[in-house]
PDB file of C-alpha atoms in Angstrom:
ATOM      1  CA  LEU U   1      -9.700  95.659   8.401  1.00 63.00           C
ATOM      2  CA  MET U   2     -11.802  97.079  11.172  1.00 73.00           C
ATOM      3  CA  MET U   3     -14.711  97.796   8.807  1.00 75.00           C
ATOM      4  CA  LEU U   4     -14.420  94.295   7.399  1.00 70.00           C
ATOM      5  CA  LYS U   5     -14.726  92.760  10.968  1.00 77.00           C
ATOM      6  CA  GLU U   6     -17.622  95.017  11.828  1.00 81.00           C
ATOM      7  CA  LYS U   7     -19.408  94.203   8.495  1.00 79.00           C
ATOM      8  CA  CYS U   8     -18.837  90.344   9.120  1.00 78.00           C
ATOM      9  CA  SER U   9     -20.094  90.726  12.713  1.00 81.00           C
ATOM     10  CA  MET U  10     -23.197  92.478  11.426  1.00 84.00           C
ATOM     11  CA  THR U  11     -23.777  89.654   8.863  1.00 82.00           C
ATOM     12  CA  ASP U  12     -23.292  86.939  11.455  1.00 83.00           C
ATOM     13  CA  LYS U  13     -25.912  88.762  13.693  1.00 86.00           C
ATOM     14  CA  GLU U  14     -28.306  89.005  10.811  1.00 85.00           C
ATOM     15  CA  TRP U  15     -27.880  85.484   9.899  1.00 83.00           C
ATOM     16  CA  GLU U  16     -28.388  84.144  13.500  1.00 85.00           C
ATOM     17  CA  GLU U  17     -31.598  86.511  13.638  1.00 86.00           C
ATOM     18  CA  ARG U  18     -32.876  84.931  10.341  1.00 79.00           C
ATOM     19  CA  GLN U  19     -32.136  81.424  11.647  1.00 83.00           C
ATOM     20  CA  LYS U  20     -34.218  82.162  14.873  1.00 85.00           C
ATOM     21  CA  THR U  21     -36.896  83.580  12.616  1.00 82.00           C
ATOM     22  CA  ARG U  22     -36.920  80.445  10.537  1.00 81.00           C
ATOM     23  CA  GLN U  23     -36.945  78.239  13.507  1.00 83.00           C
ATOM     24  CA  LEU U  24     -39.919  80.092  14.938  1.00 84.00           C
ATOM     25  CA  GLU U  25     -41.719  79.824  11.504  1.00 80.00           C
ATOM     26  CA  MET U  26     -41.038  76.136  11.407  1.00 81.00           C
ATOM     27  CA  GLU U  27     -42.434  75.644  15.029  1.00 81.00           C
ATOM     28  CA  ALA U  28     -45.574  77.548  14.130  1.00 79.00           C
ATOM     29  CA  VAL U  29     -46.132  75.620  10.992  1.00 77.00           C
ATOM     30  CA  SER U  30     -45.492  72.297  12.866  1.00 76.00           C
ATOM     31  CA  LYS U  31     -47.985  73.369  15.487  1.00 79.00           C
ATOM     32  CA  ALA U  32     -50.614  74.301  12.856  1.00 75.00           C
ATOM     33  CA  LEU U  33     -50.058  71.034  11.004  1.00 71.00           C
ATOM     34  CA  ALA U  34     -50.310  69.031  14.281  1.00 73.00           C
ATOM     35  CA  VAL U  35     -53.570  70.693  14.978  1.00 74.00           C
ATOM     36  CA  LEU U  36     -54.969  70.030  11.527  1.00 70.00           C
ATOM     37  CA  SER U  37     -53.659  66.512  11.053  1.00 72.00           C
ATOM     38  CA  GLY U  38     -53.886  65.333  14.719  1.00 71.00           C
ATOM     39  CA  ASP U  39     -55.919  62.126  15.421  1.00 70.00           C
ATOM     40  CA  ASP U  40     -58.345  64.122  17.453  1.00 73.00           C
ATOM     41  CA  ALA U  41     -59.118  66.413  14.404  1.00 68.00           C
ATOM     42  CA  HIS U  42     -59.479  63.375  12.084  1.00 67.00           C
ATOM     43  CA  ASP U  43     -61.650  61.471  14.641  1.00 69.00           C
ATOM     44  CA  LEU U  44     -63.799  64.537  15.152  1.00 67.00           C
ATOM     45  CA  PHE U  45     -64.125  65.007  11.438  1.00 65.00           C
ATOM     46  CA  THR U  46     -64.989  61.375  10.681  1.00 66.00           C
ATOM     47  CA  ARG U  47     -67.576  61.166  13.526  1.00 65.00           C
ATOM     48  CA  THR U  48     -69.308  64.526  12.753  1.00 61.00           C
ATOM     49  CA  PHE U  49     -69.061  64.780   9.061  1.00 59.00           C
ATOM     50  CA  ASN U  50     -72.441  64.647   7.370  1.00 55.00           C
ATOM     51  CA  PRO U  51     -72.711  66.512   4.083  1.00 54.00           C
ATOM     52  CA  ALA U  52     -76.351  67.137   4.814  1.00 52.00           C
ATOM     53  CA  PHE U  53     -75.400  69.177   7.819  1.00 51.00           C
ATOM     54  CA  LEU U  54     -72.276  70.833   6.443  1.00 52.00           C
ATOM     55  CA  GLN U  55     -72.299  74.499   7.442  1.00 52.00           C
ATOM     56  CA  MET U  56     -71.147  76.796   4.622  1.00 52.00           C
ATOM     57  CA  ASP U  57     -70.766  80.103   6.541  1.00 47.00           C
ATOM     58  CA  ARG U  58     -68.649  78.888   9.497  1.00 52.00           C
ATOM     59  CA  GLN U  59     -65.203  77.339   9.404  1.00 48.00           C
ATOM     60  CA  ASP U  60     -63.867  74.422  11.300  1.00 59.00           C
ATOM     61  CA  SER U  61     -62.625  75.603  14.642  1.00 71.00           C
ATOM     62  CA  ARG U  62     -59.346  73.552  14.393  1.00 74.00           C
ATOM     63  CA  ARG U  63     -58.646  75.202  10.956  1.00 73.00           C
ATOM     64  CA  VAL U  64     -59.427  78.575  12.575  1.00 76.00           C
ATOM     65  CA  GLN U  65     -57.165  77.699  15.539  1.00 80.00           C
ATOM     66  CA  ALA U  66     -54.246  76.725  13.323  1.00 78.00           C
ATOM     67  CA  SER U  67     -54.705  79.825  11.247  1.00 79.00           C
ATOM     68  CA  LYS U  68     -54.623  81.982  14.450  1.00 83.00           C
ATOM     69  CA  VAL U  69     -51.397  80.276  15.605  1.00 82.00           C
ATOM     70  CA  LEU U  70     -49.766  80.931  12.285  1.00 78.00           C
ATOM     71  CA  MET U  71     -51.138  84.528  12.173  1.00 82.00           C
ATOM     72  CA  ASN U  72     -49.846  85.229  15.764  1.00 86.00           C
ATOM     73  CA  ALA U  73     -46.459  83.910  14.688  1.00 82.00           C
ATOM     74  CA  ALA U  74     -46.463  86.058  11.567  1.00 80.00           C
ATOM     75  CA  LYS U  75     -47.339  89.209  13.520  1.00 84.00           C
ATOM     76  CA  LYS U  76     -44.831  88.392  16.107  1.00 84.00           C
ATOM     77  CA  LEU U  77     -42.015  87.698  13.545  1.00 80.00           C
ATOM     78  CA  ASN U  78     -43.361  90.398  11.083  1.00 81.00           C
ATOM     79  CA  ASN U  79     -43.240  87.733   8.311  1.00 75.00           C
ATOM     80  CA  PRO U  80     -45.699  88.098   5.378  1.00 79.00           C
ATOM     81  CA  LYS U  81     -45.035  84.551   4.223  1.00 76.00           C
ATOM     82  CA  LEU U  82     -46.450  83.189   7.513  1.00 74.00           C
ATOM     83  CA  SER U  83     -49.298  85.551   7.220  1.00 79.00           C
ATOM     84  CA  ASN U  84     -49.973  84.168   3.723  1.00 78.00           C
ATOM     85  CA  LEU U  85     -49.803  80.692   5.052  1.00 76.00           C
ATOM     86  CA  ALA U  86     -52.295  81.504   7.760  1.00 77.00           C
ATOM     87  CA  TYR U  87     -54.765  82.741   5.051  1.00 74.00           C
ATOM     88  CA  ARG U  88     -54.207  79.753   2.984  1.00 75.00           C
ATOM     89  CA  VAL U  89     -54.925  77.426   5.922  1.00 73.00           C
ATOM     90  CA  ARG U  90     -58.095  79.321   6.575  1.00 72.00           C
ATOM     91  CA  LEU U  91     -59.220  79.137   3.011  1.00 71.00           C
ATOM     92  CA  ASP U  92     -58.037  75.730   2.448  1.00 69.00           C
ATOM     93  CA  ALA U  93     -61.524  74.477   3.077  1.00 61.00           C
ATOM     94  CA  PHE U  94     -62.278  75.359  -0.477  1.00 62.00           C
ATOM     95  CA  THR U  95     -59.487  73.273  -2.132  1.00 67.00           C
ATOM     96  CA  ARG U  96     -61.796  70.480  -3.163  1.00 60.00           C
ATOM     97  CA  VAL U  97     -64.240  73.058  -4.706  1.00 52.00           C
ATOM     98  CA  LYS U  98     -61.304  74.841  -6.271  1.00 63.00           C
ATOM     99  CA  LYS U  99     -59.997  71.496  -7.726  1.00 70.00           C
ATOM    100  CA  ALA U 100     -63.356  70.556  -9.023  1.00 64.00           C
ATOM    101  CA  ILE U 101     -63.731  73.924 -10.595  1.00 63.00           C
ATOM    102  CA  ASP U 102     -60.257  73.630 -12.073  1.00 75.00           C
ATOM    103  CA  ASP U 103     -61.130  70.247 -13.319  1.00 80.00           C
ATOM    104  CA  MET U 104     -64.158  71.536 -15.111  1.00 76.00           C
ATOM    105  CA  VAL U 105     -62.350  74.377 -16.606  1.00 79.00           C
ATOM    106  CA  ALA U 106     -59.788  71.900 -17.981  1.00 84.00           C
ATOM    107  CA  GLN U 107     -62.468  69.772 -19.285  1.00 84.00           C
ATOM    108  CA  LEU U 108     -64.154  72.737 -21.008  1.00 80.00           C
ATOM    109  CA  LEU U 109     -60.839  73.774 -22.465  1.00 85.00           C
ATOM    110  CA  LYS U 110     -60.298  70.320 -23.748  1.00 90.00           C
ATOM    111  CA  GLU U 111     -63.869  70.230 -25.190  1.00 87.00           C
ATOM    112  CA  LYS U 112     -63.246  73.650 -26.744  1.00 88.00           C
ATOM    113  CA  ALA U 113     -59.991  72.370 -28.328  1.00 89.00           C
ATOM    114  CA  ASP U 114     -61.759  69.345 -29.675  1.00 90.00           C
ATOM    115  CA  GLU U 115     -64.526  71.462 -31.126  1.00 90.00           C
ATOM    116  CA  ILE U 116     -62.056  73.790 -32.740  1.00 91.00           C
ATOM    117  CA  LYS U 117     -60.145  70.770 -34.169  1.00 92.00           C
ATOM    118  CA  HIS U 118     -63.617  69.277 -35.376  1.00 90.00           C
ATOM    119  CA  LYS U 119     -64.584  72.646 -36.847  1.00 91.00           C
ATOM    120  CA  ASP U 120     -61.227  73.001 -38.704  1.00 90.00           C
ATOM    121  CA  PHE U 121     -61.617  69.390 -40.141  1.00 90.00           C
ATOM    122  CA  CYS U 122     -65.131  70.231 -41.225  1.00 87.00           C
ATOM    123  CA  THR U 123     -64.108  73.551 -42.841  1.00 88.00           C
ATOM    124  CA  ASP U 124     -61.101  71.689 -44.687  1.00 88.00           C
ATOM    125  CA  GLU U 125     -63.457  68.911 -45.871  1.00 89.00           C
ATOM    126  CA  PHE U 126     -66.064  71.495 -46.952  1.00 87.00           C
ATOM    127  CA  ASN U 127     -63.386  73.488 -48.993  1.00 89.00           C
ATOM    128  CA  LYS U 128     -62.094  70.200 -50.484  1.00 91.00           C
ATOM    129  CA  ASN U 129     -65.666  69.154 -51.450  1.00 90.00           C
ATOM    130  CA  GLN U 130     -66.286  72.593 -52.951  1.00 90.00           C
ATOM    131  CA  LEU U 131     -63.194  72.426 -55.017  1.00 93.00           C
ATOM    132  CA  GLN U 132     -63.994  68.935 -56.229  1.00 93.00           C
ATOM    133  CA  THR U 133     -67.525  70.015 -57.137  1.00 92.00           C
ATOM    134  CA  GLU U 134     -66.242  72.998 -59.117  1.00 95.00           C
ATOM    135  CA  LYS U 135     -63.724  70.693 -60.921  1.00 96.00           C
ATOM    136  CA  LYS U 136     -66.422  68.168 -61.719  1.00 96.00           C
ATOM    137  CA  GLU U 137     -68.792  71.027 -63.022  1.00 96.00           C
ATOM    138  CA  ARG U 138     -65.936  72.210 -65.285  1.00 97.00           C
ATOM    139  CA  GLU U 139     -65.343  68.690 -66.514  1.00 97.00           C
ATOM    140  CA  LYS U 140     -69.155  68.380 -67.098  1.00 97.00           C
ATOM    141  CA  LYS U 141     -69.322  71.583 -69.126  1.00 97.00           C
ATOM    142  CA  ASP U 142     -66.257  70.443 -71.221  1.00 97.00           C
ATOM    143  CA  LEU U 143     -67.855  67.002 -71.861  1.00 97.00           C
ATOM    144  CA  ILE U 144     -71.235  68.544 -72.773  1.00 97.00           C
ATOM    145  CA  ALA U 145     -69.386  70.900 -75.306  1.00 96.00           C
ATOM    146  CA  LYS U 146     -67.470  67.957 -76.591  1.00 97.00           C
ATOM    147  CA  ILE U 147     -70.807  65.871 -77.006  1.00 97.00           C
ATOM    148  CA  GLU U 148     -72.417  68.811 -78.987  1.00 97.00           C
ATOM    149  CA  ASP U 149     -69.264  69.103 -81.094  1.00 96.00           C
ATOM    150  CA  LEU U 150     -69.305  65.412 -81.818  1.00 97.00           C
ATOM    151  CA  GLU U 151     -73.116  65.408 -82.423  1.00 97.00           C
ATOM    152  CA  MET U 152     -72.559  68.224 -84.925  1.00 97.00           C
ATOM    153  CA  THR U 153     -69.662  66.220 -86.582  1.00 96.00           C
ATOM    154  CA  ILE U 154     -71.947  63.132 -86.705  1.00 96.00           C
ATOM    155  CA  LYS U 155     -74.686  65.247 -88.385  1.00 97.00           C
ATOM    156  CA  SER U 156     -72.254  66.700 -90.969  1.00 96.00           C
ATOM    157  CA  LEU U 157     -70.810  63.292 -91.689  1.00 97.00           C
ATOM    158  CA  ALA U 158     -74.217  61.807 -92.009  1.00 96.00           C
ATOM    159  CA  ASP U 159     -75.256  64.522 -94.364  1.00 96.00           C
ATOM    160  CA  ALA U 160     -72.023  63.944 -96.296  1.00 96.00           C
ATOM    161  CA  ILE U 161     -72.728  60.270 -96.451  1.00 96.00           C
ATOM    162  CA  ALA U 162     -76.242  60.845 -97.629  1.00 96.00           C
ATOM    163  CA  LYS U 163     -75.073  63.261-100.310  1.00 96.00           C
ATOM    164  CA  LEU U 164     -72.315  60.826-101.273  1.00 96.00           C
ATOM    165  CA  LYS U 165     -74.927  57.919-101.485  1.00 96.00           C
ATOM    166  CA  GLY U 166     -77.173  60.121-103.623  1.00 95.00           C
ATOM    167  CA  GLU U 167     -74.257  60.851-105.921  1.00 95.00           C
ATOM    168  CA  ILE U 168     -73.345  57.156-106.148  1.00 95.00           C
ATOM    169  CA  ALA U 169     -77.009  56.380-106.909  1.00 94.00           C
ATOM    170  CA  GLU U 170     -76.992  59.075-109.564  1.00 94.00           C
ATOM    171  CA  MET U 171     -73.750  57.805-111.058  1.00 95.00           C
ATOM    172  CA  GLN U 172     -75.136  54.249-111.142  1.00 94.00           C
ATOM    173  CA  VAL U 173     -78.101  55.482-112.884  1.00 94.00           C
ATOM    174  CA  GLN U 174     -75.988  57.406-115.391  1.00 93.00           C
ATOM    175  CA  MET U 175     -73.725  54.220-115.800  1.00 93.00           C
ATOM    176  CA  LYS U 176     -76.783  52.163-116.497  1.00 93.00           C
ATOM    177  CA  ARG U 177     -78.017  54.600-119.119  1.00 93.00           C
ATOM    178  CA  ALA U 178     -74.703  54.936-120.590  1.00 91.00           C
ATOM    179  CA  GLY U 179     -74.519  51.021-120.803  1.00 90.00           C
ATOM    180  CA  GLU U 180     -77.861  50.956-122.494  1.00 90.00           C
ATOM    181  CA  ASP U 181     -76.987  53.774-124.848  1.00 88.00           C
ATOM    182  CA  ARG U 182     -73.887  51.707-125.912  1.00 88.00           C
ATOM    183  CA  GLU U 183     -75.941  48.670-126.364  1.00 88.00           C
ATOM    184  CA  LYS U 184     -78.249  50.592-128.570  1.00 88.00           C
ATOM    185  CA  GLU U 185     -75.363  51.867-130.559  1.00 86.00           C
ATOM    186  CA  ASN U 186     -73.920  48.520-130.988  1.00 76.00           C
TER     187      ASN U 186
END
Protein backbone atom coordinates (compact mmCIF):
# COMPACT_ATOMS: atom_id res chain seq x y z
CA LEU A 1 0.00 0.00 0.00
CA MET A 2 2.89 2.33 0.78
CA MET A 3 4.50 1.63 -2.62
CA LEU A 4 1.20 2.30 -4.35
CA LYS A 5 0.84 5.67 -2.59
CA GLU A 6 4.42 6.54 -3.48
CA LYS A 7 3.92 5.52 -7.11
CA CYS A 8 0.68 7.54 -7.33
CA SER A 9 2.34 10.62 -5.85
CA MET A 10 5.21 10.30 -8.37
CA THR A 11 2.74 9.93 -11.20
CA ASP A 12 0.85 13.00 -9.97
CA LYS A 13 4.08 15.03 -9.81
CA GLU A 14 5.06 13.94 -13.32
CA TRP A 15 1.61 14.82 -14.60
CA GLU A 16 1.76 18.29 -13.01
CA GLU A 17 5.22 18.80 -14.50
CA ARG A 18 3.96 17.78 -17.95
CA GLN A 19 1.02 20.16 -17.51
CA LYS A 20 3.41 23.03 -16.71
CA THR A 21 5.54 22.11 -19.72
CA ARG A 22 2.51 22.04 -22.01
CA GLN A 23 1.35 25.39 -20.62
CA LEU A 24 4.77 26.95 -21.30
CA GLU A 25 4.79 25.45 -24.80
CA MET A 26 1.36 26.87 -25.50
CA GLU A 27 2.45 30.31 -24.25
CA ALA A 28 5.57 30.22 -26.44
CA VAL A 29 3.55 29.19 -29.49
CA SER A 30 0.96 31.88 -28.76
CA LYS A 31 3.68 34.54 -28.51
CA ALA A 32 5.21 33.37 -31.79
CA LEU A 33 1.85 33.41 -33.52
CA ALA A 34 1.10 36.85 -32.07
CA VAL A 35 4.38 38.17 -33.47
CA LEU A 36 3.78 36.62 -36.89
CA SER A 37 0.10 37.38 -37.26
CA GLY A 38 -0.01 40.75 -35.51
CA ASP A 39 -1.34 43.82 -37.26
CA ASP A 40 2.11 45.43 -37.08
CA ALA A 41 3.67 42.51 -38.94
CA HIS A 42 0.87 42.48 -41.50
CA ASP A 43 1.03 46.26 -42.03
CA LEU A 44 4.79 46.16 -42.31
CA PHE A 45 4.56 43.35 -44.82
CA THR A 46 1.91 45.02 -46.99
CA ARG A 47 3.68 48.40 -46.91
CA THR A 48 7.14 47.13 -47.64
CA PHE A 49 6.49 44.15 -49.85
CA ASN A 50 7.71 44.62 -53.38
CA PRO A 51 8.66 41.42 -55.21
CA ALA A 52 11.36 43.27 -57.12
CA PHE A 53 13.20 44.08 -53.91
CA LEU A 54 12.64 40.77 -52.18
CA GLN A 55 15.79 39.57 -50.46
CA MET A 56 16.44 35.89 -50.84
CA ASP A 57 19.33 35.49 -48.42
CA ARG A 58 17.88 37.20 -45.34
CA GLN A 59 14.79 36.19 -43.42
CA ASP A 60 12.08 38.45 -42.09
CA SER A 61 13.05 39.78 -38.66
CA ARG A 62 9.63 38.99 -37.17
CA ARG A 63 9.89 35.40 -38.35
CA VAL A 64 13.38 35.15 -36.88
CA GLN A 65 12.16 36.74 -33.64
CA ALA A 66 9.29 34.23 -33.37
CA SER A 67 11.66 31.39 -34.15
CA LYS A 68 14.04 32.58 -31.41
CA VAL A 69 11.21 32.75 -28.87
CA LEU A 70 10.21 29.20 -29.74
CA MET A 71 13.81 27.99 -29.72
CA ASN A 72 14.46 29.56 -26.28
CA ALA A 73 11.31 27.92 -24.93
CA ALA A 74 12.40 24.60 -26.45
CA LYS A 75 15.84 24.86 -24.82
CA LYS A 76 14.35 25.94 -21.53
CA LEU A 77 11.88 23.07 -21.52
CA ASN A 78 14.19 20.64 -23.32
CA ASN A 79 11.39 19.88 -25.78
CA PRO A 80 12.28 18.65 -29.31
CA LYS A 81 8.75 19.35 -30.59
CA LEU A 82 9.12 23.05 -29.84
CA SER A 83 12.56 23.03 -31.42
CA ASN A 84 11.05 21.46 -34.54
CA LEU A 85 8.31 24.10 -34.56
CA ALA A 86 10.96 26.85 -34.28
CA TYR A 87 12.73 25.50 -37.36
CA ARG A 88 9.45 25.19 -39.20
CA VAL A 89 8.61 28.83 -38.42
CA ARG A 90 12.02 29.89 -39.68
CA LEU A 91 11.68 27.86 -42.87
CA ASP A 92 8.00 28.64 -43.37
CA ALA A 93 8.95 31.43 -45.77
CA PHE A 94 9.39 28.76 -48.41
CA THR A 95 5.92 27.25 -48.06
CA ARG A 96 4.65 28.96 -51.20
CA VAL A 97 7.67 27.77 -53.14
CA LYS A 98 7.22 24.27 -51.71
CA LYS A 99 3.53 24.35 -52.59
CA ALA A 100 4.33 25.50 -56.13
CA ILE A 101 6.90 22.71 -56.48
CA ASP A 102 4.46 20.16 -55.05
CA ASP A 103 1.79 21.38 -57.48
CA MET A 104 4.24 21.07 -60.37
CA VAL A 105 5.22 17.57 -59.26
CA ALA A 106 1.55 16.60 -58.97
CA GLN A 107 0.89 18.01 -62.45
CA LEU A 108 3.87 16.11 -63.87
CA LEU A 109 2.69 12.89 -62.21
CA LYS A 110 -0.78 13.44 -63.68
CA GLU A 111 0.72 14.05 -67.13
CA LYS A 112 2.87 10.95 -66.71
CA ALA A 113 -0.21 8.88 -65.81
CA ASP A 114 -2.09 10.33 -68.81
CA GLU A 115 0.82 9.55 -71.13
CA ILE A 116 1.07 6.00 -69.80
CA LYS A 117 -2.68 5.59 -70.31
CA HIS A 118 -2.40 6.99 -73.85
CA LYS A 119 0.60 4.75 -74.62
CA ASP A 120 -1.30 1.69 -73.35
CA PHE A 121 -4.29 2.68 -75.52
CA CYS A 122 -2.04 3.10 -78.57
CA THR A 123 -0.32 -0.22 -77.91
CA ASP A 124 -3.67 -2.01 -77.57
CA GLU A 125 -4.98 -0.39 -80.77
CA PHE A 126 -1.75 -1.25 -82.61
CA ASN A 127 -2.00 -4.90 -81.49
CA LYS A 128 -5.68 -5.07 -82.51
CA ASN A 129 -4.83 -3.52 -85.88
CA GLN A 130 -2.00 -6.00 -86.39
CA LEU A 131 -4.28 -8.94 -85.54
CA GLN A 132 -6.95 -7.67 -87.92
CA THR A 133 -4.34 -7.17 -90.67
CA GLU A 134 -3.04 -10.73 -90.22
CA LYS A 135 -6.60 -12.08 -90.27
CA LYS A 136 -7.41 -10.14 -93.46
CA GLU A 137 -4.15 -11.35 -95.07
CA ARG A 138 -5.14 -14.95 -94.30
CA GLU A 139 -8.62 -14.34 -95.73
CA LYS A 140 -7.03 -12.76 -98.81
CA LYS A 141 -4.76 -15.79 -99.34
CA ASP A 142 -7.73 -18.14 -98.86
CA LEU A 143 -9.82 -16.15 -101.37
CA ILE A 144 -6.96 -16.06 -103.91
CA ALA A 145 -6.57 -19.85 -103.59
CA LYS A 146 -10.34 -20.28 -103.97
CA ILE A 147 -10.35 -18.00 -107.07
CA GLU A 148 -7.52 -20.01 -108.62
CA ASP A 149 -9.38 -23.25 -107.83
CA LEU A 150 -12.59 -21.86 -109.37
CA GLU A 151 -10.70 -20.62 -112.45
CA MET A 152 -9.22 -24.09 -112.91
CA THR A 153 -12.72 -25.57 -112.48
CA ILE A 154 -14.09 -23.09 -115.04
CA LYS A 155 -11.28 -23.97 -117.47
CA SER A 156 -11.81 -27.72 -117.06
CA LEU A 157 -15.59 -27.28 -117.46
CA ALA A 158 -15.08 -25.08 -120.54
CA ASP A 159 -12.78 -27.75 -121.99
CA ALA A 160 -15.36 -30.41 -121.17
CA ILE A 161 -18.13 -28.31 -122.79
CA ALA A 162 -15.99 -27.74 -125.87
CA LYS A 163 -15.23 -31.47 -126.09
CA LEU A 164 -18.92 -32.34 -125.65
CA LYS A 165 -19.93 -29.78 -128.29
CA GLY A 166 -17.38 -31.32 -130.61
CA GLU A 167 -18.81 -34.77 -129.90
CA ILE A 168 -22.38 -33.47 -130.45
CA ALA A 169 -21.32 -31.93 -133.76
CA GLU A 170 -19.63 -35.17 -134.73
CA MET A 171 -22.75 -37.13 -133.75
CA GLN A 172 -24.97 -34.78 -135.74
CA VAL A 173 -22.71 -35.26 -138.76
CA GLN A 174 -22.87 -39.02 -138.29
CA MET A 175 -26.67 -38.88 -137.90
CA LYS A 176 -26.95 -36.87 -141.08
CA ARG A 177 -24.77 -39.35 -142.97
CA ALA A 178 -26.72 -42.23 -141.53
CA GLY A 179 -29.94 -40.52 -142.60
CA GLU A 180 -28.54 -39.98 -146.10
CA ASP A 181 -27.32 -43.58 -146.23
CA ARG A 182 -30.78 -44.80 -145.29
CA GLU A 183 -32.38 -42.67 -147.94
CA LYS A 184 -30.03 -44.09 -150.49
CA GLU A 185 -30.87 -47.58 -149.39
CA ASN A 186 -34.57 -46.92 -149.57
